[in-house]
Amino acid sequence: MIDVLQSLIDGLGRGSIYALLALGIAVIFGVMHMVNFAHGELITVSAYVAFAVVVTAGWGWWAAVPLIFGAAVGTSVAVEFVAFRWVRGSSDFTMLLTSFAVHFLVQAIFVMTMGASVRSFPRPEWADRVWSVGDLNIQVIDVAVIGATAATLAVTVYLLQRTMFGISLRAAAEDFDAARLMGVRSNKVIRQAFILAGALAGIAAIFFLMRTG
Amino acid sequence: MLEVSGLTTRYGAISALRGVSLSVGANEVVGLIGPNGAGKTTLLNTVAGLLRPAEGEVLLDARPVTGYSPDRMLRAGLALVPEHRRLFAQMTVVENLRIGGVTVSADERSERLDEMVELFPVLKDKRSTAAGYLSGGEAQQLAIARALMSSPRVVLMDEPSLGLAPVLVDFVFELIDRLRAEGRTMLVVEQNATRLLEVADRAYVLRTGEVAAEGPASELLAREDLFDTFVGVSDGSDTPDPQA
Ligand SMILES: Nc1ncnc2c1ncn2[C@@H]1O[C@H](COP(=O)(O)OP(=O)(O)O)[C@@H](O)[C@H]1O
Ligand SMILES: [Mg+2]
């Protein structure tokens, strides 16, 4: 029983990060019918930003958090603007290729400018703490990740169900042209989808970096 | 009020509309009839901004609105009830209505929403039902209500009675009458041409992308050479939905 519980907590701690990324991919697929293979690059970009401010500039972790988040959102919107906008409505294959291209381009840019070596940086001190509850060893970072993911999912559900933004997004996902006929603006709703996906990736990035360093 | 001149719309190399001109006066109900594939849907979709015309001009209140996107058309006061309704099946009745009012302020949207459930009482009890579970008649009422959410002065309707039971067909034509009494302007496409011509003030007959005849509804009804467009192809089937 304890083993099961221990595995559950470990699994949720790790899986939460992937859930946030997957949800972002699903949001983009919903409005654009594009499988975004470049979505993980948002974490790559955020990681370099984090490296730059925490290691190079010597900032504290808490100061880096909004920057990591902002980098993911900003990059998500920028990639939509420079790349995905131009293949909107193209064949699935074209969109897939484009997202692969963005994926490799981002990787290549970082390898060329930063080198291919693995970087690491200090993790926040509390992330390593462990709480012992009976026979259970609970990592503080797992609790933080699970809590933050639950809160993020709750906010996302609220946005999708209750706001005009969410209704527009769902309408566009169900029938894009019908949504346009109702007055939903294509550029706006797709940009918003990338903002949401970027925000989810940004939160994932924060905890990914806290966990792995 | 709505003025279309020399409109040509192409799908690739095919011209579905070839220089169509028509006009709809303020508070008029104008019918648009013609066999399957004549270009009726293409015309409405082009006017509503879903398709871009290759040539020609669209004027609304004497202002050029050619090539406007659908949201700009809505803001200018023109809405379309699309062919096959295109409801958001997975969204509730209220959500479908709210999306119809996406171009207006939150206050106006909730005001319109109250008006719509007043105007269409069947929707009242089904507020949180997914649109996919509505009957044909309810779905058509929702499609019309959704288009009215932005308070359009001009309403385009693409086969609003398609697939409805006879009593609901009556309801749709009564509704068109009622909307005219409210002061709205309408351009309506129907397979059921005879029925439409009984309600419409004037009508245009479209054939292979061109206007084949036009005139007061009563005159067109009496023209035997147009008989085929009235009875010929209203078998209920339709060309495949281009957006499906
Ligand atoms: N998406 C599309 N792609 C290519 N051809 C189309 C498309 N939509 C309609 N057409 C063609 O354009 C012509 C007019 O179609 P449509 O406007 O739907 O006619 P109607 O509504 O009068 O039945 C038809 O020949 C049809 O096959
Ligand atoms: Mg049609």
Short mmCIF file of N, CA, C and O in Angstrom, two decimals, chain B residues 22-23 28-34 187-188 190 192-207 210-231:
data_model
loop_
_atom_site.label_atom_id
_atom_site.label_comp_id
_atom_site.label_asym_id
_atom_site.label_seq_id
_atom_site.Cartn_x
_atom_site.Cartn_y
_atom_site.Cartn_z
N LEU B 22 -27.41 41.93 -57.52
CA LEU B 22 -28.75 41.96 -56.94
C LEU B 22 -28.80 43.02 -55.86
O LEU B 22 -27.76 43.52 -55.41
N SER B 23 -30.02 43.38 -55.48
CA SER B 23 -30.12 44.37 -54.41
C SER B 23 -31.27 43.99 -53.49
O SER B 23 -32.24 43.34 -53.91
N GLU B 28 -36.96 44.67 -46.70
CA GLU B 28 -37.50 43.81 -47.74
C GLU B 28 -37.11 42.36 -47.46
O GLU B 28 -36.04 42.11 -46.88
N VAL B 29 -37.95 41.42 -47.85
CA VAL B 29 -37.55 40.01 -47.86
C VAL B 29 -37.35 39.61 -49.32
O VAL B 29 -38.29 39.65 -50.11
N VAL B 30 -36.11 39.28 -49.65
CA VAL B 30 -35.82 38.91 -51.02
C VAL B 30 -35.46 37.44 -51.05
O VAL B 30 -34.68 36.96 -50.23
N GLY B 31 -36.08 36.72 -51.97
CA GLY B 31 -35.82 35.30 -52.11
C GLY B 31 -34.72 35.05 -53.12
O GLY B 31 -34.52 35.83 -54.06
N LEU B 32 -34.01 33.95 -52.93
CA LEU B 32 -32.98 33.55 -53.89
C LEU B 32 -33.22 32.07 -54.15
O LEU B 32 -33.10 31.26 -53.23
N ILE B 33 -33.62 31.75 -55.36
CA ILE B 33 -33.95 30.36 -55.64
C ILE B 33 -33.14 29.89 -56.85
O ILE B 33 -32.51 30.69 -57.56
N GLY B 34 -33.19 28.60 -57.07
CA GLY B 34 -32.43 28.04 -58.18
C GLY B 34 -32.04 26.62 -57.85
O GLY B 34 -32.03 26.24 -56.69
N LEU B 187 -32.36 38.26 -46.94
CA LEU B 187 -32.13 37.59 -48.21
C LEU B 187 -32.15 36.10 -47.90
O LEU B 187 -31.31 35.61 -47.12
N VAL B 188 -33.13 35.39 -48.46
CA VAL B 188 -33.38 34.01 -48.04
C VAL B 188 -33.26 33.05 -49.22
O VAL B 188 -33.87 33.25 -50.27
N GLU B 190 -33.99 29.23 -50.51
CA GLU B 190 -34.86 28.09 -50.19
C GLU B 190 -34.96 27.14 -51.37
O GLU B 190 -35.02 27.56 -52.52
N ASN B 192 -37.53 25.14 -51.21
CA ASN B 192 -38.98 25.20 -51.24
C ASN B 192 -39.41 26.54 -51.86
O ASN B 192 -39.91 27.43 -51.18
N ALA B 193 -39.22 26.66 -53.19
CA ALA B 193 -39.34 27.97 -53.84
C ALA B 193 -40.75 28.53 -53.78
O ALA B 193 -40.94 29.72 -53.52
N THR B 194 -41.73 27.69 -53.97
CA THR B 194 -43.11 28.18 -53.97
C THR B 194 -43.46 28.80 -52.62
O THR B 194 -44.02 29.90 -52.56
N ARG B 195 -43.09 28.11 -51.57
CA ARG B 195 -43.33 28.61 -50.24
C ARG B 195 -42.64 29.96 -50.02
O ARG B 195 -43.21 30.90 -49.49
N LEU B 196 -41.38 30.00 -50.44
CA LEU B 196 -40.61 31.22 -50.24
C LEU B 196 -41.24 32.40 -50.99
O LEU B 196 -41.34 33.50 -50.46
N LEU B 197 -41.69 32.10 -52.22
CA LEU B 197 -42.23 33.20 -53.03
C LEU B 197 -43.55 33.73 -52.46
O LEU B 197 -43.94 34.87 -52.74
N GLU B 198 -44.21 32.92 -51.65
CA GLU B 198 -45.42 33.41 -50.99
C GLU B 198 -45.11 34.44 -49.91
O GLU B 198 -45.93 35.29 -49.59
N VAL B 199 -43.91 34.33 -49.35
CA VAL B 199 -43.51 35.24 -48.25
C VAL B 199 -42.69 36.41 -48.76
O VAL B 199 -42.83 37.54 -48.26
N ALA B 200 -41.86 36.14 -49.75
CA ALA B 200 -40.89 37.15 -50.19
C ALA B 200 -41.57 38.29 -50.95
O ALA B 200 -42.65 38.12 -51.51
N ASP B 201 -40.91 39.45 -50.90
CA ASP B 201 -41.40 40.57 -51.70
C ASP B 201 -40.93 40.43 -53.14
O ASP B 201 -41.70 40.61 -54.08
N ARG B 202 -39.66 40.13 -53.28
CA ARG B 202 -39.08 39.96 -54.62
C ARG B 202 -38.20 38.74 -54.59
O ARG B 202 -37.88 38.24 -53.51
N ALA B 203 -37.77 38.30 -55.77
CA ALA B 203 -36.87 37.15 -55.78
C ALA B 203 -35.96 37.19 -57.00
O ALA B 203 -36.24 37.88 -58.00
N TYR B 204 -34.86 36.47 -56.86
CA TYR B 204 -33.92 36.26 -57.96
C TYR B 204 -33.81 34.77 -58.21
O TYR B 204 -33.79 33.98 -57.26
N VAL B 205 -33.73 34.39 -59.48
CA VAL B 205 -33.49 33.00 -59.81
C VAL B 205 -32.05 32.89 -60.29
O VAL B 205 -31.62 33.60 -61.20
N LEU B 206 -31.32 32.02 -59.63
CA LEU B 206 -29.91 31.83 -59.97
C LEU B 206 -29.77 30.51 -60.72
O LEU B 206 -30.38 29.50 -60.33
N ARG B 207 -28.99 30.54 -61.80
CA ARG B 207 -28.72 29.31 -62.54
C ARG B 207 -27.28 29.32 -63.00
O ARG B 207 -26.83 30.29 -63.59
N GLU B 210 -25.38 32.49 -62.50
CA GLU B 210 -25.83 33.75 -63.08
C GLU B 210 -27.30 34.00 -62.74
O GLU B 210 -28.06 33.05 -62.53
N VAL B 211 -27.68 35.26 -62.71
CA VAL B 211 -29.08 35.58 -62.46
C VAL B 211 -29.87 35.30 -63.74
O VAL B 211 -29.62 35.89 -64.78
N ALA B 212 -30.82 34.33 -63.63
CA ALA B 212 -31.60 33.93 -64.81
C ALA B 212 -32.90 34.70 -64.88
O ALA B 212 -33.46 34.87 -65.96
N ALA B 213 -33.38 35.14 -63.75
CA ALA B 213 -34.65 35.89 -63.74
C ALA B 213 -34.75 36.65 -62.44
O ALA B 213 -34.12 36.29 -61.44
N GLU B 214 -35.50 37.73 -62.46
CA GLU B 214 -35.74 38.46 -61.22
C GLU B 214 -37.07 39.19 -61.33
O GLU B 214 -37.59 39.40 -62.44
N GLY B 215 -37.64 39.53 -60.21
CA GLY B 215 -38.88 40.27 -60.24
C GLY B 215 -39.68 40.09 -58.97
O GLY B 215 -39.23 39.38 -58.05
N PRO B 216 -40.85 40.71 -58.91
CA PRO B 216 -41.73 40.52 -57.76
C PRO B 216 -42.08 39.05 -57.63
O PRO B 216 -42.24 38.35 -58.64
N ALA B 217 -42.21 38.59 -56.40
CA ALA B 217 -42.43 37.17 -56.15
C ALA B 217 -43.65 36.64 -56.91
O ALA B 217 -43.60 35.56 -57.50
N SER B 218 -44.73 37.41 -56.92
CA SER B 218 -45.95 36.93 -57.56
C SER B 218 -45.75 36.71 -59.06
O SER B 218 -46.26 35.76 -59.64
N GLU B 219 -44.97 37.59 -59.67
CA GLU B 219 -44.71 37.44 -61.11
C GLU B 219 -43.90 36.18 -61.41
O GLU B 219 -44.19 35.45 -62.35
N LEU B 220 -42.89 35.95 -60.57
CA LEU B 220 -42.04 34.78 -60.80
C LEU B 220 -42.83 33.49 -60.63
O LEU B 220 -42.65 32.53 -61.38
N LEU B 221 -43.73 33.49 -59.66
CA LEU B 221 -44.57 32.31 -59.42
C LEU B 221 -45.37 31.94 -60.65
O LEU B 221 -45.66 30.77 -60.92
N ALA B 222 -45.76 32.95 -61.40
CA ALA B 222 -46.63 32.73 -62.56
C ALA B 222 -45.86 32.33 -63.81
O ALA B 222 -46.45 31.97 -64.82
N ARG B 223 -44.54 32.39 -63.74
CA ARG B 223 -43.76 32.13 -64.95
C ARG B 223 -43.51 30.64 -65.15
O ARG B 223 -42.76 30.02 -64.40
N GLU B 224 -44.10 30.09 -66.21
CA GLU B 224 -44.01 28.65 -66.42
C GLU B 224 -42.61 28.20 -66.81
O GLU B 224 -42.21 27.07 -66.52
N ASP B 225 -41.87 29.11 -67.47
CA ASP B 225 -40.52 28.69 -67.89
C ASP B 225 -39.59 28.46 -66.70
O ASP B 225 -38.52 27.89 -66.85
N LEU B 226 -39.98 28.92 -65.52
CA LEU B 226 -39.14 28.71 -64.35
C LEU B 226 -39.60 27.51 -63.52
O LEU B 226 -39.09 27.23 -62.46
N PHE B 227 -40.59 26.81 -64.08
CA PHE B 227 -41.21 25.74 -63.32
C PHE B 227 -40.18 24.73 -62.81
O PHE B 227 -40.27 24.25 -61.68
N ASP B 228 -39.19 24.45 -63.65
CA ASP B 228 -38.19 23.44 -63.24
C ASP B 228 -37.44 23.86 -61.98
O ASP B 228 -37.10 23.03 -61.15
N THR B 229 -37.20 25.14 -61.83
CA THR B 229 -36.47 25.56 -60.63
C THR B 229 -37.34 25.44 -59.38
O THR B 229 -36.85 25.38 -58.28
N PHE B 230 -38.66 25.44 -59.59
CA PHE B 230 -39.53 25.32 -58.42
C PHE B 230 -39.69 23.88 -57.95
O PHE B 230 -39.70 23.60 -56.78
N VAL B 231 -39.83 22.98 -58.90
CA VAL B 231 -40.11 21.61 -58.50
C VAL B 231 -38.99 20.63 -58.84
O VAL B 231 -38.89 19.57 -58.26
#
